[in-house]
PDB file of C-alpha atoms in Angstrom:
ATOM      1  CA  UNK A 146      -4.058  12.880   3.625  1.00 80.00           C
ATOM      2  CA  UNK A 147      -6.210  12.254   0.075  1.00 91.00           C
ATOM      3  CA  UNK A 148      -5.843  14.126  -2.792  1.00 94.00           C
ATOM      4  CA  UNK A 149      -7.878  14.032  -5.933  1.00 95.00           C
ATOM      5  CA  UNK A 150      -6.526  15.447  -9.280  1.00 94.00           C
ATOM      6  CA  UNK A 151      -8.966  16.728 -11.878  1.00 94.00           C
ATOM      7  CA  UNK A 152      -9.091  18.601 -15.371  1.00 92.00           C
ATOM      8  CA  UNK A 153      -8.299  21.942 -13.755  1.00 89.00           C
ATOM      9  CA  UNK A 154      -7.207  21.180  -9.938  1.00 94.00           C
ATOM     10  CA  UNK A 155      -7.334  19.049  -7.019  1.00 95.00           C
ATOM     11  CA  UNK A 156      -8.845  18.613  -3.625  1.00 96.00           C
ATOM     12  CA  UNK A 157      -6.815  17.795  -0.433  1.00 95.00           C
ATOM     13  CA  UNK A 158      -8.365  16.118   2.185  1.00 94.00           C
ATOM     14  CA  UNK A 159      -6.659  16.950   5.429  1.00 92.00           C
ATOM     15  CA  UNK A 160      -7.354  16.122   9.144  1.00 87.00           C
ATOM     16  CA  UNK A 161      -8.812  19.302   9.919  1.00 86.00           C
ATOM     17  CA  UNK A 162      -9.760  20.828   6.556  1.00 91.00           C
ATOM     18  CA  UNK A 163      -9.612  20.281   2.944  1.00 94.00           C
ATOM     19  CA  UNK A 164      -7.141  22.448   0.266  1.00 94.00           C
ATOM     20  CA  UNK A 165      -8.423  23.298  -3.709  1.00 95.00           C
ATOM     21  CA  UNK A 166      -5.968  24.291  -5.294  1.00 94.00           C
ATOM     22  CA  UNK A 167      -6.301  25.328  -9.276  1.00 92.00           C
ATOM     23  CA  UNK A 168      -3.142  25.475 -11.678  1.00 86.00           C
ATOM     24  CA  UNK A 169      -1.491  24.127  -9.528  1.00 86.00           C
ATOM     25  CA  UNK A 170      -1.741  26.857  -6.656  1.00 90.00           C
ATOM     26  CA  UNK A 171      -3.471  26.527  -3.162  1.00 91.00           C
ATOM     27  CA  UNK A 172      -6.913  28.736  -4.305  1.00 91.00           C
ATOM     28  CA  UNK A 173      -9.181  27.652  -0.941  1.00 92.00           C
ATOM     29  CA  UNK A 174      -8.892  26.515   2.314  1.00 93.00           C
ATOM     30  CA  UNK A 175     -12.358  25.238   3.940  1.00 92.00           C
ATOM     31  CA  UNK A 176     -12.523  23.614   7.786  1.00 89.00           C
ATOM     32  CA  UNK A 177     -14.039  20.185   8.013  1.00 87.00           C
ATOM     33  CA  UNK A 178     -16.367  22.085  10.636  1.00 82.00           C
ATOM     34  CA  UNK A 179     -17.896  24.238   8.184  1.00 84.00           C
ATOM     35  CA  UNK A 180     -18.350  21.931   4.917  1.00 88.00           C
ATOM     36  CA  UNK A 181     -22.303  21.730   4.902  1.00 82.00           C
ATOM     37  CA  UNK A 182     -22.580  19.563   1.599  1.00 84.00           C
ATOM     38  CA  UNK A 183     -20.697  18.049  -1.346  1.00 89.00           C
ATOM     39  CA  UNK A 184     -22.295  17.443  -4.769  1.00 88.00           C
ATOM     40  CA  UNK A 185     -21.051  15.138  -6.837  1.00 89.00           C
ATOM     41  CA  UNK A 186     -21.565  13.890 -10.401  1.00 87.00           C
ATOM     42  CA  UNK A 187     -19.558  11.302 -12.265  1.00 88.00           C
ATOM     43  CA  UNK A 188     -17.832  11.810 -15.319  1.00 85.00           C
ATOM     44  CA  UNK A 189     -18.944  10.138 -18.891  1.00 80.00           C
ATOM     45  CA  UNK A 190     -17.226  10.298 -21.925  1.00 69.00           C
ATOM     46  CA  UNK A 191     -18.680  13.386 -23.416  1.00 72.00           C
ATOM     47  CA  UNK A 192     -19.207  15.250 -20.016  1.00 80.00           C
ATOM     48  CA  UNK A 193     -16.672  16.218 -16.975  1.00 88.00           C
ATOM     49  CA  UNK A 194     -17.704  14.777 -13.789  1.00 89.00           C
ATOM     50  CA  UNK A 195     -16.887  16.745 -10.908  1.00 92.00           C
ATOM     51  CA  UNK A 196     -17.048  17.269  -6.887  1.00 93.00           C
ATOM     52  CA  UNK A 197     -18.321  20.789  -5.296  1.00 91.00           C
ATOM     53  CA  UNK A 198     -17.767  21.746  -1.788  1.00 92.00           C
ATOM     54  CA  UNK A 199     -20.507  23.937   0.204  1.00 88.00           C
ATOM     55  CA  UNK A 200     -19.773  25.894   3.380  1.00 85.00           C
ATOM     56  CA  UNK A 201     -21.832  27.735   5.649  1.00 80.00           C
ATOM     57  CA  UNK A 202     -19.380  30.361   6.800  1.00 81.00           C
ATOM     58  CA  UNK A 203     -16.123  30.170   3.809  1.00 86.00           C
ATOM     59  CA  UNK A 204     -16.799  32.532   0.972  1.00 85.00           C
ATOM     60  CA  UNK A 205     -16.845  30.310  -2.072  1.00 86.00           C
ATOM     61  CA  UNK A 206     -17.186  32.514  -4.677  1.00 81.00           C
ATOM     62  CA  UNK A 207     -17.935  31.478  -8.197  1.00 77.00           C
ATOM     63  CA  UNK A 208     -16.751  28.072  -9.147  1.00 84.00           C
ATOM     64  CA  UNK A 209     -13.915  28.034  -6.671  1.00 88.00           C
ATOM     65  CA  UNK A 210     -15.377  25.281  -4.863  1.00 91.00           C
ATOM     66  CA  UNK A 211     -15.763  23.078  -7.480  1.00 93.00           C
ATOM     67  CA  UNK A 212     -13.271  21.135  -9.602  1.00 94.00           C
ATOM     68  CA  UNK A 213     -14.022  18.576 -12.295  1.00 93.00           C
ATOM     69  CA  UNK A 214     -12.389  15.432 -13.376  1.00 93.00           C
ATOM     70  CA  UNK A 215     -12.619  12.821 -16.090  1.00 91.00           C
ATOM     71  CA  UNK A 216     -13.600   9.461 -16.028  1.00 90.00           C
ATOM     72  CA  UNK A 217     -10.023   8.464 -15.348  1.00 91.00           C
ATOM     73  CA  UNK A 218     -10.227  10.259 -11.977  1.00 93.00           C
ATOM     74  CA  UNK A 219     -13.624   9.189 -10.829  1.00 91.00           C
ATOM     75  CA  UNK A 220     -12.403   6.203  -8.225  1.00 91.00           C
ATOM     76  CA  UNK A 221     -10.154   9.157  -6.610  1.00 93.00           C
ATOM     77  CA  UNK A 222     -12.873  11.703  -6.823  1.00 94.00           C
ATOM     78  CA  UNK A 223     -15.909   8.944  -5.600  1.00 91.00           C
ATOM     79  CA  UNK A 224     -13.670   7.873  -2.448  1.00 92.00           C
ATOM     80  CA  UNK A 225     -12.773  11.512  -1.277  1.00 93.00           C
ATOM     81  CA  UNK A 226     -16.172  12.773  -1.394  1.00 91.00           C
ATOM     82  CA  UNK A 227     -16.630   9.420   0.872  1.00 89.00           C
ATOM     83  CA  UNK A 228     -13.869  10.479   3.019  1.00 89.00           C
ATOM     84  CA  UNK A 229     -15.227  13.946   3.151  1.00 91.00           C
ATOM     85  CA  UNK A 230     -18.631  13.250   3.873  1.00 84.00           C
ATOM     86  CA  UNK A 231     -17.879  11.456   6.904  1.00 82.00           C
ATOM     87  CA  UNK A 232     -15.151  13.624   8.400  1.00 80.00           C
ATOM     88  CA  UNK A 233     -17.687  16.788   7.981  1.00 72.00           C
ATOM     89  CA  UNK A 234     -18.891  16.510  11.635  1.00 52.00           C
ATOM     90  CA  UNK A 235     -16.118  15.896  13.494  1.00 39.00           C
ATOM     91  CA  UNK A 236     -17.428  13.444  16.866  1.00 37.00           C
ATOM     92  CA  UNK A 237     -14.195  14.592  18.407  1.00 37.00           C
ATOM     93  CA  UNK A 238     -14.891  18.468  18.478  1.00 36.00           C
ATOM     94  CA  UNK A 239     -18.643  18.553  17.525  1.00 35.00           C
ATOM     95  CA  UNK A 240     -20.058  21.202  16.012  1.00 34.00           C
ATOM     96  CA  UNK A 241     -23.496  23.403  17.998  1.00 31.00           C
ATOM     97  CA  UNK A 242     -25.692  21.208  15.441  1.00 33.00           C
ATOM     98  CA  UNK A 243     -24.201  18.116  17.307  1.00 33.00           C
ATOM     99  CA  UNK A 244     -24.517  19.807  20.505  1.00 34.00           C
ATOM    100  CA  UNK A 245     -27.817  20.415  20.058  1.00 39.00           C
ATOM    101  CA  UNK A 246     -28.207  16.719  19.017  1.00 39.00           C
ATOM    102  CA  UNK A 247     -29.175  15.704  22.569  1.00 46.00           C
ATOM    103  CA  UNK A 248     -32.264  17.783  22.307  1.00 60.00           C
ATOM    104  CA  UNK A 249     -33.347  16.243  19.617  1.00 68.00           C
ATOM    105  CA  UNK A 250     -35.543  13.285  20.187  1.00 73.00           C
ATOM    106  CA  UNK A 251     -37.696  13.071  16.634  1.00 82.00           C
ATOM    107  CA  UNK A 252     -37.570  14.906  13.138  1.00 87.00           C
ATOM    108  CA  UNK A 253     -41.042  15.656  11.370  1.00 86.00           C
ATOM    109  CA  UNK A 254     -40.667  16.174   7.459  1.00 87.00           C
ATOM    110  CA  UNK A 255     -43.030  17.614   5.153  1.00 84.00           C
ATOM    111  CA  UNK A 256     -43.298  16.425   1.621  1.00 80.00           C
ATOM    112  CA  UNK A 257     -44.212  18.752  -1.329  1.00 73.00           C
ATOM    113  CA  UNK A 258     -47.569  17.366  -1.129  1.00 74.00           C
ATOM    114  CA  UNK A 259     -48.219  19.019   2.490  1.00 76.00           C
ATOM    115  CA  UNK A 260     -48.433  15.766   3.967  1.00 83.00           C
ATOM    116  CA  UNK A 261     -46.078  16.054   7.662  1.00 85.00           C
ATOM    117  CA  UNK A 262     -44.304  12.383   8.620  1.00 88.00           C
ATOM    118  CA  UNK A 263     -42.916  11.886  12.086  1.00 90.00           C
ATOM    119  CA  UNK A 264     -39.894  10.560  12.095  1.00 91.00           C
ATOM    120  CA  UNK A 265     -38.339   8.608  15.041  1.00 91.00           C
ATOM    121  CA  UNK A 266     -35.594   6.750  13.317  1.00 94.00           C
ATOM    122  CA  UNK A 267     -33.400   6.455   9.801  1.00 95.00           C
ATOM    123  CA  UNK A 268     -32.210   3.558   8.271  1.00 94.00           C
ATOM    124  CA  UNK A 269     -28.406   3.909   7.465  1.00 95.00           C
ATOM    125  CA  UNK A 270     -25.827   1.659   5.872  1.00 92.00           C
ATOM    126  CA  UNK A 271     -22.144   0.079   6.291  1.00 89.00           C
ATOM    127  CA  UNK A 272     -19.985   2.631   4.734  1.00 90.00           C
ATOM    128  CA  UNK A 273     -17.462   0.444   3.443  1.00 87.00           C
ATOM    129  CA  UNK A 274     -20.379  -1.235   1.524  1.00 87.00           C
ATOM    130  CA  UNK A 275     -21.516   2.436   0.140  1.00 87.00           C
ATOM    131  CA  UNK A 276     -17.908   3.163  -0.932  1.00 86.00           C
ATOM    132  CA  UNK A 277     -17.277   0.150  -2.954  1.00 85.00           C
ATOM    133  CA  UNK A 278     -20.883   0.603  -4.524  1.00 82.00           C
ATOM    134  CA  UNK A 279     -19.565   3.719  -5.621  1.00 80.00           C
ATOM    135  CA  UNK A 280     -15.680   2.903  -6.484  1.00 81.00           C
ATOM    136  CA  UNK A 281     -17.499   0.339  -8.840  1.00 78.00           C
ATOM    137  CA  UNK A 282     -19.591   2.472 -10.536  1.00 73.00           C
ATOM    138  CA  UNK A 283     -16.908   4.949 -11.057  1.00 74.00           C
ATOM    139  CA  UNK A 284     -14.717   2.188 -12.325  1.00 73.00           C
ATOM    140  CA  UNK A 285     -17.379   1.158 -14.860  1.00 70.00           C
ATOM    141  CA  UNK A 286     -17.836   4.910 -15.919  1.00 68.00           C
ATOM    142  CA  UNK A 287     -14.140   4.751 -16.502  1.00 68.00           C
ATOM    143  CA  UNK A 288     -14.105   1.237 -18.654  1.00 66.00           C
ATOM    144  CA  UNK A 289     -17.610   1.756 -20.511  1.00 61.00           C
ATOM    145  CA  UNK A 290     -16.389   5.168 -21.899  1.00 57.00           C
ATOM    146  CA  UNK A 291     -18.749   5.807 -25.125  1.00 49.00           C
ATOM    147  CA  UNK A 292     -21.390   3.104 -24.468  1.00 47.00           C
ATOM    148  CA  UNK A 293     -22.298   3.910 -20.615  1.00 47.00           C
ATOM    149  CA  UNK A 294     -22.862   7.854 -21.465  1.00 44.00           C
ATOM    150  CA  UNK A 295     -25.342   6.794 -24.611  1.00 39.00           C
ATOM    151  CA  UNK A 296     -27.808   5.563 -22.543  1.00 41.00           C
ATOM    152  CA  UNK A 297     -27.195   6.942 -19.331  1.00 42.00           C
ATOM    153  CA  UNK A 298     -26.676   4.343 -16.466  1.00 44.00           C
ATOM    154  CA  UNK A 299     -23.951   6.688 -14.609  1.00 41.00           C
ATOM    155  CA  UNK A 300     -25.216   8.401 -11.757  1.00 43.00           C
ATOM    156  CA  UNK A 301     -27.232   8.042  -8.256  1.00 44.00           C
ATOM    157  CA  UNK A 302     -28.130   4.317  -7.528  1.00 43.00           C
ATOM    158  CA  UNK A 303     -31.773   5.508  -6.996  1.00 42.00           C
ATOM    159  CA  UNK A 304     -32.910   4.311 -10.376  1.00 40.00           C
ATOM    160  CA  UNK A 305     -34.816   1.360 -10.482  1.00 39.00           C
ATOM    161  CA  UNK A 306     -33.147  -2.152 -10.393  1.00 42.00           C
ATOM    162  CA  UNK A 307     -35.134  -3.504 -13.062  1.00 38.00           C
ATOM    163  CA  UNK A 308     -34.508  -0.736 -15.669  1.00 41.00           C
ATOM    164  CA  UNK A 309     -30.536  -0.558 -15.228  1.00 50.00           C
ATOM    165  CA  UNK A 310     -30.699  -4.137 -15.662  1.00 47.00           C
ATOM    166  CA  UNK A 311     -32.120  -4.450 -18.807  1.00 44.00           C
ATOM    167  CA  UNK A 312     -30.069  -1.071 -19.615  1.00 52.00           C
ATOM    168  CA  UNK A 313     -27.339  -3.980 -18.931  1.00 52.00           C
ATOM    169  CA  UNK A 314     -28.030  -6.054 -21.120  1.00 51.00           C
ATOM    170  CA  UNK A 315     -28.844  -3.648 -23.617  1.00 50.00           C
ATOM    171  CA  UNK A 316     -24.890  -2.512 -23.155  1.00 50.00           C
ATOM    172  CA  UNK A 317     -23.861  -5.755 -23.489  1.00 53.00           C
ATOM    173  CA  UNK A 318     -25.172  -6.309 -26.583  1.00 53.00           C
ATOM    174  CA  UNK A 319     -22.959  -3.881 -28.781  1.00 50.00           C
ATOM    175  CA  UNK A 320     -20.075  -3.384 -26.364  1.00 51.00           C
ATOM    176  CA  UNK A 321     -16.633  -5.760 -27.990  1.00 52.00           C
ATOM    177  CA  UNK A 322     -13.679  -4.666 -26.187  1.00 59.00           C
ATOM    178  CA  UNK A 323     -12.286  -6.614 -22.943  1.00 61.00           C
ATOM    179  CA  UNK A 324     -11.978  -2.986 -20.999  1.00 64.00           C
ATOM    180  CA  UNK A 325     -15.909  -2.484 -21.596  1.00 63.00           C
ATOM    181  CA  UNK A 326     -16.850  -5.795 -21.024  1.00 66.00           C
ATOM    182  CA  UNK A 327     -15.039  -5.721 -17.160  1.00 70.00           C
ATOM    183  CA  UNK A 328     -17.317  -2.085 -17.035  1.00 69.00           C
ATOM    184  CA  UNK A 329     -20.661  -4.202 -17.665  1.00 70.00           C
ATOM    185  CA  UNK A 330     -19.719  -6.590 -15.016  1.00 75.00           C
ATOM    186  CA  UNK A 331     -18.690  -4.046 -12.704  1.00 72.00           C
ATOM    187  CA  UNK A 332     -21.582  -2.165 -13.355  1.00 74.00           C
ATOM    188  CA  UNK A 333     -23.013  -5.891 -12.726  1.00 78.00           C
ATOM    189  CA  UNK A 334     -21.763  -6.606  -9.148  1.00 80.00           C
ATOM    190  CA  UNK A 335     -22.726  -2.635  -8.394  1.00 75.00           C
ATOM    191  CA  UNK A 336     -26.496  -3.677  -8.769  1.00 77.00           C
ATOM    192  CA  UNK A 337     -25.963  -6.720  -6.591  1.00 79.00           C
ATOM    193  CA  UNK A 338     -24.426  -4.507  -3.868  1.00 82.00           C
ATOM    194  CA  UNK A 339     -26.714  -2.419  -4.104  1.00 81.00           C
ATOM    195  CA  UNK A 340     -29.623  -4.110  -3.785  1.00 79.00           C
ATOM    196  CA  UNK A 341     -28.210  -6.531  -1.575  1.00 83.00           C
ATOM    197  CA  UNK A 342     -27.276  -3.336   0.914  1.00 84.00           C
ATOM    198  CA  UNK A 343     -31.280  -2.117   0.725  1.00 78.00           C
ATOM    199  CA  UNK A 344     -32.725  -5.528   0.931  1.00 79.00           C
ATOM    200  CA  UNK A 345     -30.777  -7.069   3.864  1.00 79.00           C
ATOM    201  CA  UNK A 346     -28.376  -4.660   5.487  1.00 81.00           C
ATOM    202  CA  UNK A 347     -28.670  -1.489   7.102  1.00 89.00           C
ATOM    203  CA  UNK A 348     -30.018  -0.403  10.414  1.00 93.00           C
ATOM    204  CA  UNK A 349     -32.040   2.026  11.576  1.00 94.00           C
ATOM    205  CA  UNK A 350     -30.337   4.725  14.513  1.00 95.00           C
ATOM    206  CA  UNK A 351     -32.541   7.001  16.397  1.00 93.00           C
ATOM    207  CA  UNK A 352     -33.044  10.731  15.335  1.00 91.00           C
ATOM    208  CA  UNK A 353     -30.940  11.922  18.315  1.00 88.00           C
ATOM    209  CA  UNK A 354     -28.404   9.409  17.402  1.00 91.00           C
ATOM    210  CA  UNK A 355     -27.241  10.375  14.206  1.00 93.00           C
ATOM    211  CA  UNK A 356     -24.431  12.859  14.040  1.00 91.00           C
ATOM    212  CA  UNK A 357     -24.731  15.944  11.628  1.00 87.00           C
ATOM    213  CA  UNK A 358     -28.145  15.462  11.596  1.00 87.00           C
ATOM    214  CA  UNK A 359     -29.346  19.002  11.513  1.00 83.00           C
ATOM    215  CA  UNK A 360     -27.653  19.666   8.322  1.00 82.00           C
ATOM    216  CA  UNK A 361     -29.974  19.417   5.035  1.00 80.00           C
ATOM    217  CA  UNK A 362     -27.921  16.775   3.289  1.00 83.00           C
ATOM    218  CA  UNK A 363     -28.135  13.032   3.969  1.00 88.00           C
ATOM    219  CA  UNK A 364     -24.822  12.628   2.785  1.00 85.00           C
ATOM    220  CA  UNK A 365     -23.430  14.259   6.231  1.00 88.00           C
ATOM    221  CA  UNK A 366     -25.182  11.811   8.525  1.00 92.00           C
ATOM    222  CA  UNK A 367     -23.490   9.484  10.285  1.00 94.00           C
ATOM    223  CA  UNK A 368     -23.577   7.138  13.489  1.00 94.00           C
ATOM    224  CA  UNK A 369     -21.592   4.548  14.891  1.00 94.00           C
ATOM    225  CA  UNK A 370     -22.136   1.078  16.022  1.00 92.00           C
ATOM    226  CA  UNK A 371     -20.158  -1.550  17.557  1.00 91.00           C
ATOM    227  CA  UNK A 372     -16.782   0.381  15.771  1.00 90.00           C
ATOM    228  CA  UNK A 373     -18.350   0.184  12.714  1.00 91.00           C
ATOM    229  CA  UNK A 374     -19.592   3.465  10.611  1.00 93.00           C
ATOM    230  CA  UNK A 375     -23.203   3.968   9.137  1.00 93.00           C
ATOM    231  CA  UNK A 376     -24.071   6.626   6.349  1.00 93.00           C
ATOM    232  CA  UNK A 377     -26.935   7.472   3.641  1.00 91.00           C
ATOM    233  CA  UNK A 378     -26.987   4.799   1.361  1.00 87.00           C
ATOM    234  CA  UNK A 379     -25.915   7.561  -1.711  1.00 81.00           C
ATOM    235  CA  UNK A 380     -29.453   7.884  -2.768  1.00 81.00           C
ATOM    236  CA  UNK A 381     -32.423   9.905  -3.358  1.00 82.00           C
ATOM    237  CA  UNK A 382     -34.340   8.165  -0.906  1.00 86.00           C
ATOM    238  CA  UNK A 383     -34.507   7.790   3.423  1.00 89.00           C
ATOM    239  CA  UNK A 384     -35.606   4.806   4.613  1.00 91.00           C
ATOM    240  CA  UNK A 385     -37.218   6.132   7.583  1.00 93.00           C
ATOM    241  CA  UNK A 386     -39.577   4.294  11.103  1.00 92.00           C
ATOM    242  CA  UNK A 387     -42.563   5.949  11.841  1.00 88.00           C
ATOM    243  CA  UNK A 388     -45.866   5.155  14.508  1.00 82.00           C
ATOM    244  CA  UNK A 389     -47.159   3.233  11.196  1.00 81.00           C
ATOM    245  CA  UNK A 390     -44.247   1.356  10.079  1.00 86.00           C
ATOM    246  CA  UNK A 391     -41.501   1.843   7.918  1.00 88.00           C
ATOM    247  CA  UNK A 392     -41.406   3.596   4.763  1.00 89.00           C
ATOM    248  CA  UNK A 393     -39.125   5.065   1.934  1.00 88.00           C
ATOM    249  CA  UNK A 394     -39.293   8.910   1.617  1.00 89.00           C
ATOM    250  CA  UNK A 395     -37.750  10.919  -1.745  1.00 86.00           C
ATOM    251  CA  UNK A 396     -35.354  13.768  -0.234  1.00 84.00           C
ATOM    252  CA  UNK A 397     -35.734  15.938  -3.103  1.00 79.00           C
ATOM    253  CA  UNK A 398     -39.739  15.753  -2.503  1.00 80.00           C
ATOM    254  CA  UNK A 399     -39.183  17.253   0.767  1.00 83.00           C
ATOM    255  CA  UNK A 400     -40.176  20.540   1.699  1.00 79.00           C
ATOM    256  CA  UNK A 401     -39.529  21.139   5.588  1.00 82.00           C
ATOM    257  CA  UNK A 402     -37.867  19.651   7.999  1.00 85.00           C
ATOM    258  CA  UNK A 403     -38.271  20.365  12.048  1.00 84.00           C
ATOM    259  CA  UNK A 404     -36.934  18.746  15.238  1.00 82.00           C
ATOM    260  CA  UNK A 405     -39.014  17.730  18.189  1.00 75.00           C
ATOM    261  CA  UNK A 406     -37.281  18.182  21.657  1.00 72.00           C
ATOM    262  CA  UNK A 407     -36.842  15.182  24.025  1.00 55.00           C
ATOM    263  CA  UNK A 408     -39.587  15.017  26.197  1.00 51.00           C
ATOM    264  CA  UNK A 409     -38.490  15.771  29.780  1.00 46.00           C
ATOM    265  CA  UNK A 410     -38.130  12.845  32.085  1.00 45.00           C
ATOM    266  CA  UNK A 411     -41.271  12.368  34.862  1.00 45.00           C
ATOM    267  CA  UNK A 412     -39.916  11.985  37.679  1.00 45.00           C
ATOM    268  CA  UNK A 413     -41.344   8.560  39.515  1.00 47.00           C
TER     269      UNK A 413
END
């Protein structure tokens, strides 16, 4: 079992099914089975971070679902949404959308532009790697306090290398105590990670292979090789195989997604 605690409850992560409870009292129970998404944002000085669970079948009414945590709590928070995120789908007692998996031999994705992309395979990383790219950011929102929320570096890895670096340095320059200091260089070895993790890691798994693949959030994929796990790099972006190559596609840019059967086998 993990538990979180936040500003105005915690989340329970269980082997089956995760508990909120607010004020101290059990408020929701969801099923692992029917999470669809979580959405996540970490906390800054001036602004609650918190963690939201979506469900396809649990009524979630109002902000139930959601609980929100300071920057004190955002190592707990970033590693159960982790947890969470790859416990959705269970491979033990899979879900119809992983039943249906074996049917599904390609995705084709249309971008906002119109433009449709085949898709045979998606590029997905260690997740210990992703988790301790995201425990050290959440440490370094929790050591940089003041300085990290004035000029924004918290938040999805997807921004560009070169400007958080120089947003680095620009930290470093009027940041004095010890505590913010370890936040830069946390911050730091974060970037490393990370690019390190896009640049030379990773591997790409067929459509068919990923589990939780039908559901619209990268965050739920998952597939498993040689007993290790894979998942979405925590990004805005898929690094996806096509008939022309490889190329990086912005989620948020896309518009439709459909799955092309298997092709039947021909018989010799």
């Amino acid at each position: 079992m993990m538990i979180a605690e936040g500003v105005d409850g915690s989340i329970e992560l269980f082997e089956d099914r995760i508990l909120i409870s607010k004020t101290g009292k059990p408020q929701l129970s969801v099923p692992l089975a029917d999470i669809s998404e979580t959405r996540f944002r970490p906390a800054a000085v001036f602004s609650d971070g918190h963690l939201q669970i979506c469900a396809r079948e649990t009524m979630i009414n109002g902000m139930l679902g959601t609980i929100f945590f300071r920057p004190k709590a955002g190592d707990d928070f970033a590693k159960l949404r982790t947890a969470i995120n790859q416990r959705i789908v269970s491979p033990a007692e899979p879900t119809a959308a992983i039943q249906d998996a074996e049917d599904v031999g390609a995705m084709r994705i249309m971008l906002s532009s119109g433009t449709w992309i085949h898709v045979d395979r998606i590029k997905l990383y260690d997740a210990a790697k992703v988790t301790e790219i995201a425990t050290l950011q959440a440490q370094a929102a929790k050591a940089l306090g003041p300085s990290g929320g004035m000029v924004g570096v918290f938040g999805s890895p997807s921004v560009t290398l070169a400007a958080e670096a120089a947003t680095l340095s620009l930290i470093s320059g009027f940041i004095a105590s010890v505590t913010q200091k370890q936040g830069v260089e946390a911050l730091r070895k974060a970037q490393g990670l990370y690019q390190e993790m896009l640049m030379r890691s990773g591997r790409f798994f067929d459509v068919q292979c990923i589990s939780g693949i039908r559901l619209p959030k990268p965050g739920a994929w998952f597939a498993d090789h040689e007993g290790y796990r894979h998942v979405h790099g925590g990004d805005d972006f898929l690094w996806v195989e096509t008939s022309q190559g490889p190329l990086t596609v912005n989620w948020p840019h896309i518009s439709v997604v459909r799955f092309v059967s298997v092709p039947p086998a021909i018989a010799p």
